[in-house]
Short mmCIF file of C-alpha atoms in Angstrom, two decimals:
data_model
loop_
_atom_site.label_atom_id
_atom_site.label_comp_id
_atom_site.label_asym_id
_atom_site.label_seq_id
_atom_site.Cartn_x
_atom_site.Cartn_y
_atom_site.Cartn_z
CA UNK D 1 81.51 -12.98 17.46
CA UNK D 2 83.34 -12.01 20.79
CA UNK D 3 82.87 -7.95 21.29
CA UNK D 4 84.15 -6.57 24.50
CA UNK D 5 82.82 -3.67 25.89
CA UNK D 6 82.71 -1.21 28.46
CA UNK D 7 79.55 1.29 29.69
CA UNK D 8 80.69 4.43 31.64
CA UNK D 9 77.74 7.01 32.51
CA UNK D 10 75.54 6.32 29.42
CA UNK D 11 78.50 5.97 27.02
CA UNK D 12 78.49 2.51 25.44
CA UNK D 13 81.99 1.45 24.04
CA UNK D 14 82.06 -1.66 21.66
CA UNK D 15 85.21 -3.10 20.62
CA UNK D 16 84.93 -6.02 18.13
CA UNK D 17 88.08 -7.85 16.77
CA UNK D 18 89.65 -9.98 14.20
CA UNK D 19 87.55 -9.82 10.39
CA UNK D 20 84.14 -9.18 9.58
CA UNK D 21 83.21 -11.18 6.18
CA UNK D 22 80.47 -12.67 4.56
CA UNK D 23 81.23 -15.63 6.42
CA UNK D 24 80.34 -13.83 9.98
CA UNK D 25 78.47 -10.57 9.10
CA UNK D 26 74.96 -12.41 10.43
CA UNK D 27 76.65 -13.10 13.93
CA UNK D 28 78.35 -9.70 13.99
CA UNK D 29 75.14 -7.76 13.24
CA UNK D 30 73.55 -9.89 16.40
CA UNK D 31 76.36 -9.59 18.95
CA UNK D 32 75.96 -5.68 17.92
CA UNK D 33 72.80 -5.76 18.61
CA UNK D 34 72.51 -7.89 21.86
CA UNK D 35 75.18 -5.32 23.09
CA UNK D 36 72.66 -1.84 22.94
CA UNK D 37 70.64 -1.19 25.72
CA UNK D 38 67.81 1.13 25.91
CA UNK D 39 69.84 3.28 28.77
CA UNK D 40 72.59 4.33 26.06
CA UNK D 41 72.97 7.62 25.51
CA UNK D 42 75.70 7.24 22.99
CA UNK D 43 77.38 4.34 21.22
CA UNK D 44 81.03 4.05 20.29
CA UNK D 45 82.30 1.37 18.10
CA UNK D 46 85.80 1.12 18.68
CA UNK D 47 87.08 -0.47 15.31
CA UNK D 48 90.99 -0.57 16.28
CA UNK D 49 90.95 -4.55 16.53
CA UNK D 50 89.05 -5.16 13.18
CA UNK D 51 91.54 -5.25 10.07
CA UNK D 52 89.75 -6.37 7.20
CA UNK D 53 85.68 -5.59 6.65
CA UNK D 54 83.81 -6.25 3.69
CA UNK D 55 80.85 -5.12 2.00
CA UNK D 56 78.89 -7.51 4.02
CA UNK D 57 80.37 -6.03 7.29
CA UNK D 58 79.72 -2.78 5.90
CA UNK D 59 75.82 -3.63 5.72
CA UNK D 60 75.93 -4.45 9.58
CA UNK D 61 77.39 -0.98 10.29
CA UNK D 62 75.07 0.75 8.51
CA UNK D 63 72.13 -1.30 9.80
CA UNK D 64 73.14 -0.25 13.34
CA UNK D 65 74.13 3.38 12.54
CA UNK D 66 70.50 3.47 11.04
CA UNK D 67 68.90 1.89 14.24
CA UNK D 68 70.46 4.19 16.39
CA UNK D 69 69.49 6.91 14.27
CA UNK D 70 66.04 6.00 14.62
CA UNK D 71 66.60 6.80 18.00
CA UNK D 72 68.67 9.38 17.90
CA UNK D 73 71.54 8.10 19.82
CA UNK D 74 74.57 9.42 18.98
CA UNK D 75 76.87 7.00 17.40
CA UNK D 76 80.52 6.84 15.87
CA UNK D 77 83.27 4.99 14.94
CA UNK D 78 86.93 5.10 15.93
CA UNK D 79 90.55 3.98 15.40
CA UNK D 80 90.48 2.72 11.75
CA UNK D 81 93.04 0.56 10.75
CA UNK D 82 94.47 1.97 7.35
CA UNK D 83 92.42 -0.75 5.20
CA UNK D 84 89.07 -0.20 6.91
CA UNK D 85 90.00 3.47 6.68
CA UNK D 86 90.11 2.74 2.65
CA UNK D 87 86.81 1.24 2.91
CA UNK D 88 84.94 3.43 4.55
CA UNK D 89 86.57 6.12 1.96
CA UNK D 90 85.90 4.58 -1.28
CA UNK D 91 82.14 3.58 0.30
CA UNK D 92 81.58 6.74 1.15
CA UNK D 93 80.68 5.44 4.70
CA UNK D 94 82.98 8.03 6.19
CA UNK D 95 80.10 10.96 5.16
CA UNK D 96 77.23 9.08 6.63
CA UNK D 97 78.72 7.44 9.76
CA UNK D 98 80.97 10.12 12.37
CA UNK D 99 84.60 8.87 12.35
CA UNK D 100 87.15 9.91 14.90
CA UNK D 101 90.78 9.28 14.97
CA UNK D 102 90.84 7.32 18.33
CA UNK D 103 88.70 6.68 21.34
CA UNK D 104 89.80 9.90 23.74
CA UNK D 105 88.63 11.98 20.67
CA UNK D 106 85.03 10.16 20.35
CA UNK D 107 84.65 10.45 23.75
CA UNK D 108 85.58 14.00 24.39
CA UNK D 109 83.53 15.13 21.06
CA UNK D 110 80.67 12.71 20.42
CA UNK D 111 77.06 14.63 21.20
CA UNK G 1 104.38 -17.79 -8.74
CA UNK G 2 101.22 -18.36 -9.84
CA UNK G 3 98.84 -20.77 -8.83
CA UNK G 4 94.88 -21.89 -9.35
CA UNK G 5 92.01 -22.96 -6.70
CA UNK G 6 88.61 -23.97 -7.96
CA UNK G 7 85.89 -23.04 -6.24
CA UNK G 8 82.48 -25.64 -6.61
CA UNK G 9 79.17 -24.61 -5.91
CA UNK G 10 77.35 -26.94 -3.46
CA UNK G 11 73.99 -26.79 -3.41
CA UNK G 12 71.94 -25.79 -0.72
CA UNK G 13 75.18 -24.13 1.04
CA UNK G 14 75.31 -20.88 2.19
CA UNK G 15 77.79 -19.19 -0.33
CA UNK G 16 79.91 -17.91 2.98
CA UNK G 17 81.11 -21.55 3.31
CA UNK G 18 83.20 -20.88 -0.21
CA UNK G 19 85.20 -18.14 1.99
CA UNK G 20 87.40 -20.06 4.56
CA UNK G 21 89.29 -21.76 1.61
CA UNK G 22 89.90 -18.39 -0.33
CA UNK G 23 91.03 -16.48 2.27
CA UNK G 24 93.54 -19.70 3.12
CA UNK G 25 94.81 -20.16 -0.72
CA UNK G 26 95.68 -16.28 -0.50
CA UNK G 27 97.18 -16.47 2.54
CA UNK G 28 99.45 -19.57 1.21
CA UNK G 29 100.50 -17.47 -2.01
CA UNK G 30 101.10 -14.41 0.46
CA UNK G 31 103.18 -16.19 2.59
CA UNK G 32 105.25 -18.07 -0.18
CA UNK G 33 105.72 -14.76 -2.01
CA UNK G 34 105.87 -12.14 0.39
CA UNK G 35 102.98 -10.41 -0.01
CA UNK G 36 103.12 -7.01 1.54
CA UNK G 37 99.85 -7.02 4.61
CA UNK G 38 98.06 -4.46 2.16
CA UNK G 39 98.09 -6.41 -0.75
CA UNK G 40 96.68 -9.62 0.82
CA UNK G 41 94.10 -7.58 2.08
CA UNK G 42 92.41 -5.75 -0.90
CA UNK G 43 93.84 -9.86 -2.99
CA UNK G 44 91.32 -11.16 -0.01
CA UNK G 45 88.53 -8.34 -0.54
CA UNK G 46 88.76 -8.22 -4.18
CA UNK G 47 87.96 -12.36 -4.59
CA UNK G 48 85.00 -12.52 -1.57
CA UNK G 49 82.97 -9.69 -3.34
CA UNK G 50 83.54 -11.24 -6.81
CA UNK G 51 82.41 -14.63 -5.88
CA UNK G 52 79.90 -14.04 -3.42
CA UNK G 53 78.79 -12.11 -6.48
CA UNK G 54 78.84 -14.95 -8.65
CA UNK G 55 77.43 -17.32 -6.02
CA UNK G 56 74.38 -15.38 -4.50
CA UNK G 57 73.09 -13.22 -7.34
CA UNK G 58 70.81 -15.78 -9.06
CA UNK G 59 73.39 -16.23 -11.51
CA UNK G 60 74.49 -20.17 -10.28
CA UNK G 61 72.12 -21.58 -12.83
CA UNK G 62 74.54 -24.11 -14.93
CA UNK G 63 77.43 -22.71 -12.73
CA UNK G 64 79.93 -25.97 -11.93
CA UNK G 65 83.20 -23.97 -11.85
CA UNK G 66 84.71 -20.86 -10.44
CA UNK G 67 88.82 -20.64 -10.94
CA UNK G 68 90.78 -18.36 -9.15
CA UNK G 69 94.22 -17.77 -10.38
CA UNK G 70 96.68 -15.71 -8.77
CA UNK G 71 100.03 -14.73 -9.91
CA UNK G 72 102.72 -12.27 -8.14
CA UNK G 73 104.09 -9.28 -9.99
CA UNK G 74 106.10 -6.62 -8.19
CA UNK G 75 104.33 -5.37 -5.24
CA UNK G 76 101.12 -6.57 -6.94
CA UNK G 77 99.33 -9.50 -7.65
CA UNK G 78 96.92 -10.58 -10.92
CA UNK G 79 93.71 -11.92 -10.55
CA UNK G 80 91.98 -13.92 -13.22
CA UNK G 81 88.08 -15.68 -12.44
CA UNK G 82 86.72 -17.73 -14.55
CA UNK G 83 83.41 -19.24 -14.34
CA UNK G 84 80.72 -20.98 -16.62
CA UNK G 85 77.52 -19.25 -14.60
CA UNK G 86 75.33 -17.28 -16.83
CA UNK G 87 77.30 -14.57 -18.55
CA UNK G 88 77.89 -11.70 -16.01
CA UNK G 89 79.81 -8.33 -16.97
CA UNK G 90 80.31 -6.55 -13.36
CA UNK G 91 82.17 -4.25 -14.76
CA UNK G 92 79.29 -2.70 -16.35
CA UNK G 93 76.58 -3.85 -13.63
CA UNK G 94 73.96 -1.94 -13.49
CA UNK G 95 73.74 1.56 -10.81
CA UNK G 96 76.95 2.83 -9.86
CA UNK G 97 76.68 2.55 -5.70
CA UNK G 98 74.85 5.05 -4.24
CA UNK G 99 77.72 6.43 -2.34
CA UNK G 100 76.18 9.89 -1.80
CA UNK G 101 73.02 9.14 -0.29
CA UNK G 102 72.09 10.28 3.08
CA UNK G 103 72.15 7.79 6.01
CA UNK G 104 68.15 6.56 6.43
CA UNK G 105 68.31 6.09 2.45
CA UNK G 106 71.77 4.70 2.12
CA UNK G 107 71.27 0.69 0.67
CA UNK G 108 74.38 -1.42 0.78
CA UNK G 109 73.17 -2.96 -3.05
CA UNK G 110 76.00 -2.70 -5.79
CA UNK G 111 79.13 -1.54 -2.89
CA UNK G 112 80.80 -4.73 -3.27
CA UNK G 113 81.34 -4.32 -7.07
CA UNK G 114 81.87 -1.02 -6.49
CA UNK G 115 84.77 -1.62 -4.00
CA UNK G 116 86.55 -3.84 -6.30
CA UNK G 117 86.27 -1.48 -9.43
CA UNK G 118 87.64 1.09 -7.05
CA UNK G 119 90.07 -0.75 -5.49
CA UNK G 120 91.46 -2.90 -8.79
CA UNK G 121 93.43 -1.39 -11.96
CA UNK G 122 93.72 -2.95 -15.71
CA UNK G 123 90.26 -4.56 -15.16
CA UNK G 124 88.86 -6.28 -18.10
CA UNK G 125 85.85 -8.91 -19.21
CA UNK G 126 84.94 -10.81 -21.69
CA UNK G 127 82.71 -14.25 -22.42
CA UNK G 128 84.16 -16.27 -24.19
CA UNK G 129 83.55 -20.59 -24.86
CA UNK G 130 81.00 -20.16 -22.97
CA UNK G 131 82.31 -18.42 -20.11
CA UNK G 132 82.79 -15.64 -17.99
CA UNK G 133 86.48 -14.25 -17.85
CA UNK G 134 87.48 -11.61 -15.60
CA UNK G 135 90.73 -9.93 -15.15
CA UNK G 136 92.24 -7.47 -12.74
CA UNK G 137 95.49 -6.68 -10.58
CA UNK G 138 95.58 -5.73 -7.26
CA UNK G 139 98.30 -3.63 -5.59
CA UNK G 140 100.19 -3.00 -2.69
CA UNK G 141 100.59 0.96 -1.11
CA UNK G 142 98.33 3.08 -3.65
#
């Protein structure tokens, strides 16, 4: 899966787009991965091009918000679309993973 | 309108493979019925966790059928599997998802049945001739 991205002063900005299923999940969770680098000092998945995640998608974020936990790297999410926004709600991801409403606000407030 | 696909196992395939053809049969009734973009997203959700369910969870002995059917209502759309897999309630699976667990001890088990019972109203199962029968609507802007 394509993920563009952009590293400014230790902040690490991920951008992924189109759908995350079951039928691309594995190959998300790897192009996550292969886009961390031991230099980050925070991570910022920018989720404004993703409209439609599953519960297999939903196991990739929290197997990355889990990694970088175990480092203690800061990490959110930001710019929901309203049907990942659902997700996250009814999952209950939005208490264990820091959501803001765009990228200027994860940026100015992620620590 | 309302229209069938059948879904057959293949063994040895990754259950994924099912997906591209689900998503595309939804996106045909969508586009023939004017789906509103909400509803063909929680239609599209609704059917990959239900029959990745039914294909992955060890439950694909004597399986040979899954059938989707799909009709449009107003601003919603019915949903009704049926499948001759070992008889499977997931209405009544089990642990609820463990949605309150802190991050190191969050596991994703059980969220995909959990998203569709929160997601879906009027659900219902039964087993019946051998089979399991599930139905549920989904709807658009709730």
């Amino acid at each position: 899966m394509e993920l563009a991205q952009e590293r400014n002063a230790g902040t690490n900005v991920i951008r992924p787009a189109g759908r995350v299923d079951g039928s691309n999940s594995a190959d998300f969770h790897e192009s996550l991965m292969a886009a961390l680098s031991g230099d980050d000092n925070r991570v910022i998945l920018d989720m404004g091009g993703i409209d439609y995640i599953s519960s297999a998608g939903l196991r990739v974020l929290l197997l990355l918000a889990q990694h970088l936990g175990g480092s203690s790297t800061p990490f959110a999410v930001c710019s929901l679309a309203a049907s990942v926004d659902e997700v996250f709600r009814i999952s209950g991801f939005n208490q264990i993973i820091t959501v803001f409403g765009t990228l200027d606000e994860a940026k100015a407030q992620l620590a | 309108m309302r229209r069938s696909l059948n879904i057959t196992p293949v063994p040895g395939a990754a259950a994924a493979e099912a997906l591209p053809r689900i998503v595309a049969f939804v996106e045909e009734m969508a586009e023939l019925d004017d789906w509103a973009p909400d509803l063909v997203l929680r239609s599209n959700l609704i059917l990959e966790e239900l029959i990745l369910n039914t294909l992955t969870h060890g439950r694909t002995t004597g399986l040979s059928d899954i059938e989707i059917t799909l009709e449009s209502g107003e601003n919603s759309v019915a949903i009704t599997l049926v499948d001759d897999g070992a008889a499977f309630d997931p209405l009544s699976d089990g642990l609820p998802a463990n949605t309150d667990l802190p991050l190191q001890e969050r596991s994703i088990g059980g969220l995909g049945l959990h998203l569709v019972r929160s997601m879906a109203e009027d659900l219902a199962y039964r087993h019946a001739d051998g089979k399991n029968h599930l139905t549920l609507v989904a709807r658009s802007g709730v």
